PDB file of C-alpha atoms in Angstrom:
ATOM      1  CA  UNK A   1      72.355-123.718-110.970  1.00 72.00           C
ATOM      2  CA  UNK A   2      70.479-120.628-109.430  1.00 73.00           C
ATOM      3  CA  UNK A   3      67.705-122.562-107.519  1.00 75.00           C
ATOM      4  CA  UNK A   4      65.126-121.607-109.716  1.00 78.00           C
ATOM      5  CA  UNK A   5      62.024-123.893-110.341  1.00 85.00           C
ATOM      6  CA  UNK A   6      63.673-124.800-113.785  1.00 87.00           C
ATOM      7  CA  UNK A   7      67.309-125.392-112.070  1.00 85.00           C
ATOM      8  CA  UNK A   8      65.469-127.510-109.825  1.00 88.00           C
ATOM      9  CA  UNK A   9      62.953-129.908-112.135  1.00 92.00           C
ATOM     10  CA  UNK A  10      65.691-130.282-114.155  1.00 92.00           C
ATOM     11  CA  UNK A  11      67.607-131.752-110.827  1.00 92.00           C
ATOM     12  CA  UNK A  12      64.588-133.943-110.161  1.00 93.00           C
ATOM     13  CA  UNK A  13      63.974-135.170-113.561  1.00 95.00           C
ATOM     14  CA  UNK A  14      67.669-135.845-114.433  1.00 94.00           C
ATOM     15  CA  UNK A  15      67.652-137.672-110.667  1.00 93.00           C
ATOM     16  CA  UNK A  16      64.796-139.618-111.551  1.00 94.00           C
ATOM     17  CA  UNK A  17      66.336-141.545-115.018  1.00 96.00           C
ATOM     18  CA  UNK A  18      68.731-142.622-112.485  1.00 94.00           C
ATOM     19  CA  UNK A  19      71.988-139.702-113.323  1.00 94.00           C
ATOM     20  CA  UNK A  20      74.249-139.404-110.554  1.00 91.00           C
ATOM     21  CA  UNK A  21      73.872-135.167-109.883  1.00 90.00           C
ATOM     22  CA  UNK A  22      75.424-132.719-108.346  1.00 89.00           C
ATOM     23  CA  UNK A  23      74.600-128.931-108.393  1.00 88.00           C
ATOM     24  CA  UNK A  24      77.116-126.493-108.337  1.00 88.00           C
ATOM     25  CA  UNK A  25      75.918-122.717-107.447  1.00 86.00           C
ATOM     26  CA  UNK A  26      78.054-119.608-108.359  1.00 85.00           C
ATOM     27  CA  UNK A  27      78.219-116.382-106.250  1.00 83.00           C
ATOM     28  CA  UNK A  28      78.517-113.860-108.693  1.00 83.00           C
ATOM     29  CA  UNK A  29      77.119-110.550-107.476  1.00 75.00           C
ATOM     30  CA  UNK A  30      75.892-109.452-104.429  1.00 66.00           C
ATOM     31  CA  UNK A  31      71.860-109.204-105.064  1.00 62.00           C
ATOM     32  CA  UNK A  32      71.797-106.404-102.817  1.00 63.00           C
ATOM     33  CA  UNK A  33      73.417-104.415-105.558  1.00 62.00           C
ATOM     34  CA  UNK A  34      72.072-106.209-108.593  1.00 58.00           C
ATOM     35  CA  UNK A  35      69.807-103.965-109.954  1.00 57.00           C
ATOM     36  CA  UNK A  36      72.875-101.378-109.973  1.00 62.00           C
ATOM     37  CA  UNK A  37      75.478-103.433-111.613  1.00 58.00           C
ATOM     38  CA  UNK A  38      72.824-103.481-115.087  1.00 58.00           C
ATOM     39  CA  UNK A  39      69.353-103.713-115.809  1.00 59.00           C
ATOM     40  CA  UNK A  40      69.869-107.222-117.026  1.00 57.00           C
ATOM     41  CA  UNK A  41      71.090-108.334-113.630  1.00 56.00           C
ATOM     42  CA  UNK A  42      67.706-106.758-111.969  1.00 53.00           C
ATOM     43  CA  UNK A  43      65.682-110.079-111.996  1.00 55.00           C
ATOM     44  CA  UNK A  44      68.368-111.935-110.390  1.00 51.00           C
ATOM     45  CA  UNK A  45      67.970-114.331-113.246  1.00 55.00           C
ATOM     46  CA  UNK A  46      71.189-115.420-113.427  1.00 62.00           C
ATOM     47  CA  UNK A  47      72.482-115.597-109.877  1.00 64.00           C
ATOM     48  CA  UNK A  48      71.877-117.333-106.632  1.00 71.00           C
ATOM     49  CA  UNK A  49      69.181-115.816-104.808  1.00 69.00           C
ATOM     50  CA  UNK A  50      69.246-118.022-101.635  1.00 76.00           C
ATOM     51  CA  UNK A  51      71.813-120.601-101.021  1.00 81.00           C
ATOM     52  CA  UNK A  52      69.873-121.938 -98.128  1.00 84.00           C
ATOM     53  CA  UNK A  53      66.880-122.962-100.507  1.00 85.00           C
ATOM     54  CA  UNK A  54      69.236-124.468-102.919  1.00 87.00           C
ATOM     55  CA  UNK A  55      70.887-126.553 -99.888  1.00 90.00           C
ATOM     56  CA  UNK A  56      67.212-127.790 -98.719  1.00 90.00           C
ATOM     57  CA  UNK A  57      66.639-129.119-102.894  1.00 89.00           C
ATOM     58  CA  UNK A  58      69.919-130.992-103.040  1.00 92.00           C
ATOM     59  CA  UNK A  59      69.046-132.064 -99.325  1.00 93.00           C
ATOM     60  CA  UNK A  60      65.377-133.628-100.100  1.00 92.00           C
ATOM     61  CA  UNK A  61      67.131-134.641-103.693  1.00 92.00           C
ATOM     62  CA  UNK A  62      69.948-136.328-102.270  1.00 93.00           C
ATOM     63  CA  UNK A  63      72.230-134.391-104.340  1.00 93.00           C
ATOM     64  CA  UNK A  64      75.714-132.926-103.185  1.00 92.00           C
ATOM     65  CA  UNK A  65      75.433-129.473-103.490  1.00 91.00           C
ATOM     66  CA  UNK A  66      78.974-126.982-103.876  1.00 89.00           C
ATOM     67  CA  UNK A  67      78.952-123.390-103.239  1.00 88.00           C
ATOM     68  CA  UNK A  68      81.619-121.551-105.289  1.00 87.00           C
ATOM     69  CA  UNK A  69      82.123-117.850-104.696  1.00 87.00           C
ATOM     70  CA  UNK A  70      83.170-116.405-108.274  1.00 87.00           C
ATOM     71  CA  UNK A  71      83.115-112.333-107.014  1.00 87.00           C
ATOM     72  CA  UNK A  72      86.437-111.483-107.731  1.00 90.00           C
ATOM     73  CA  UNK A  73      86.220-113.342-111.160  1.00 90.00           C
ATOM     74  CA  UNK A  74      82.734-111.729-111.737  1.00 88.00           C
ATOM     75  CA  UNK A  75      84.116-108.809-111.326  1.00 88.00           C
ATOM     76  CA  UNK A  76      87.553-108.928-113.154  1.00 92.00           C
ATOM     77  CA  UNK A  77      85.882-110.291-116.333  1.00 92.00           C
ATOM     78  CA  UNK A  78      82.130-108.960-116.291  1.00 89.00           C
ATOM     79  CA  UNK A  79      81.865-105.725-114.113  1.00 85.00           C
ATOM     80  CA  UNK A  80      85.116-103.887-114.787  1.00 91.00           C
ATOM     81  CA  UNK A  81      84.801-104.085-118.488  1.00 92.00           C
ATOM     82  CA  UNK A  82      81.483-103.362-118.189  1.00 87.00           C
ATOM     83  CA  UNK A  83      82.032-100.095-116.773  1.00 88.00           C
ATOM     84  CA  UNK A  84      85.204 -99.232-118.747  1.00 93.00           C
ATOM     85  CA  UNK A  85      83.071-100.417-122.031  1.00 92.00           C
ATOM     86  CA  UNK A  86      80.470 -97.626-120.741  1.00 88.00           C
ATOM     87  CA  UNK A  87      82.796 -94.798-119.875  1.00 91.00           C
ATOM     88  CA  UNK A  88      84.354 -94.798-122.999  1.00 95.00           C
ATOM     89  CA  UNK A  89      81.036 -95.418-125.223  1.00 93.00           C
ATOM     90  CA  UNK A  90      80.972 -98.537-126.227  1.00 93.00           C
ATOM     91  CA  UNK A  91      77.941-100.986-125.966  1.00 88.00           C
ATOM     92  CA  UNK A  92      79.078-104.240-124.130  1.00 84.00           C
ATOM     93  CA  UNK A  93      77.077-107.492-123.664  1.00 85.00           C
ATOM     94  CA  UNK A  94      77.661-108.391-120.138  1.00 84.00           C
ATOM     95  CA  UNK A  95      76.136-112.091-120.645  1.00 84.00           C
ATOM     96  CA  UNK A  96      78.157-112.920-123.319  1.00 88.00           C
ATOM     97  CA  UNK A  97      81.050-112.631-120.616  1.00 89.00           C
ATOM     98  CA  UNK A  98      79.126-114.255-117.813  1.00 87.00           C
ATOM     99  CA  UNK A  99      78.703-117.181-119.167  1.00 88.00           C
ATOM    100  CA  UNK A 100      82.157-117.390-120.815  1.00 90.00           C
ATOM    101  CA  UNK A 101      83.428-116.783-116.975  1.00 89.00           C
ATOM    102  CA  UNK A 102      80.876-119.519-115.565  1.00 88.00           C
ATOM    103  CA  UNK A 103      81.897-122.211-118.111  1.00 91.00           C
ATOM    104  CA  UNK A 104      85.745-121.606-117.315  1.00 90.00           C
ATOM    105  CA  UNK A 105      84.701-121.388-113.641  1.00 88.00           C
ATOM    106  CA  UNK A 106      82.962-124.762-113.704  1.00 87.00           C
ATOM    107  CA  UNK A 107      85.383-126.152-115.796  1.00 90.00           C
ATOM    108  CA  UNK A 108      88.238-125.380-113.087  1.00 87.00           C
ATOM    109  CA  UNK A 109      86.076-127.143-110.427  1.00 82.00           C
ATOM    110  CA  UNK A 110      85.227-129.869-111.892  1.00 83.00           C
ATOM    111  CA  UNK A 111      89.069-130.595-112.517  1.00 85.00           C
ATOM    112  CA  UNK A 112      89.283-130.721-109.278  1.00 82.00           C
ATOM    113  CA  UNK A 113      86.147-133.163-108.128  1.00 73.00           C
TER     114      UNK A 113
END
């Protein structure tokens, strides 16, 4: 979950019927650079813009709240095809891959909860 107000109403509404929560946040980009990376990634739409907000939401929601930095795995399975896809010509939908890598990312964690 980014933090975003949606991210977050759906934390307090799913809290509210009574769900046990817990939000999980994944690094995948440096924001500095996001507008760099692709256009796509400009509005920070689909990563974590400040972990510190997120933290005070799960605080005042009473929901456990894991940080998981997914750079390297970003990067292995988004960025560096992206680029090669690029150099040699060939259109490439980074968010197809992001959200394959976030699903297998999520799914290793919460192997391990």
């Amino acid at each position: 979950m980014t933090g975003g107000v949606s991210s977050s109403a759906a934390a307090f509404l799913l809290k509210k019927q009574g769900y046990e929560c817990i939000w999980v946040s994944l690094l995948l980009f440096n924001p500095r650079f996001a507008s760099e990376l692709h256009p796509q990634f400009s509005d920070y739409s689909c990563s974590v813009k400040n972990l510190e907000g997120v933290k005070e939401v799960c605080d005042a929601l009473g929901i456990q709240f894991y940080a998981v930095n997914a750079q390297k795995e970003f990067s292995a399975q988004v960025l560096d095809p992206l680029v090669a896809s690029r150099l040699a010509g060939q259109r490439f939908w980074p968010c197809l891959r992001c959200h394959h890598t976030i699903i297998e990312m999520l799914t290793i964690k919460a192997d391990l909860l």
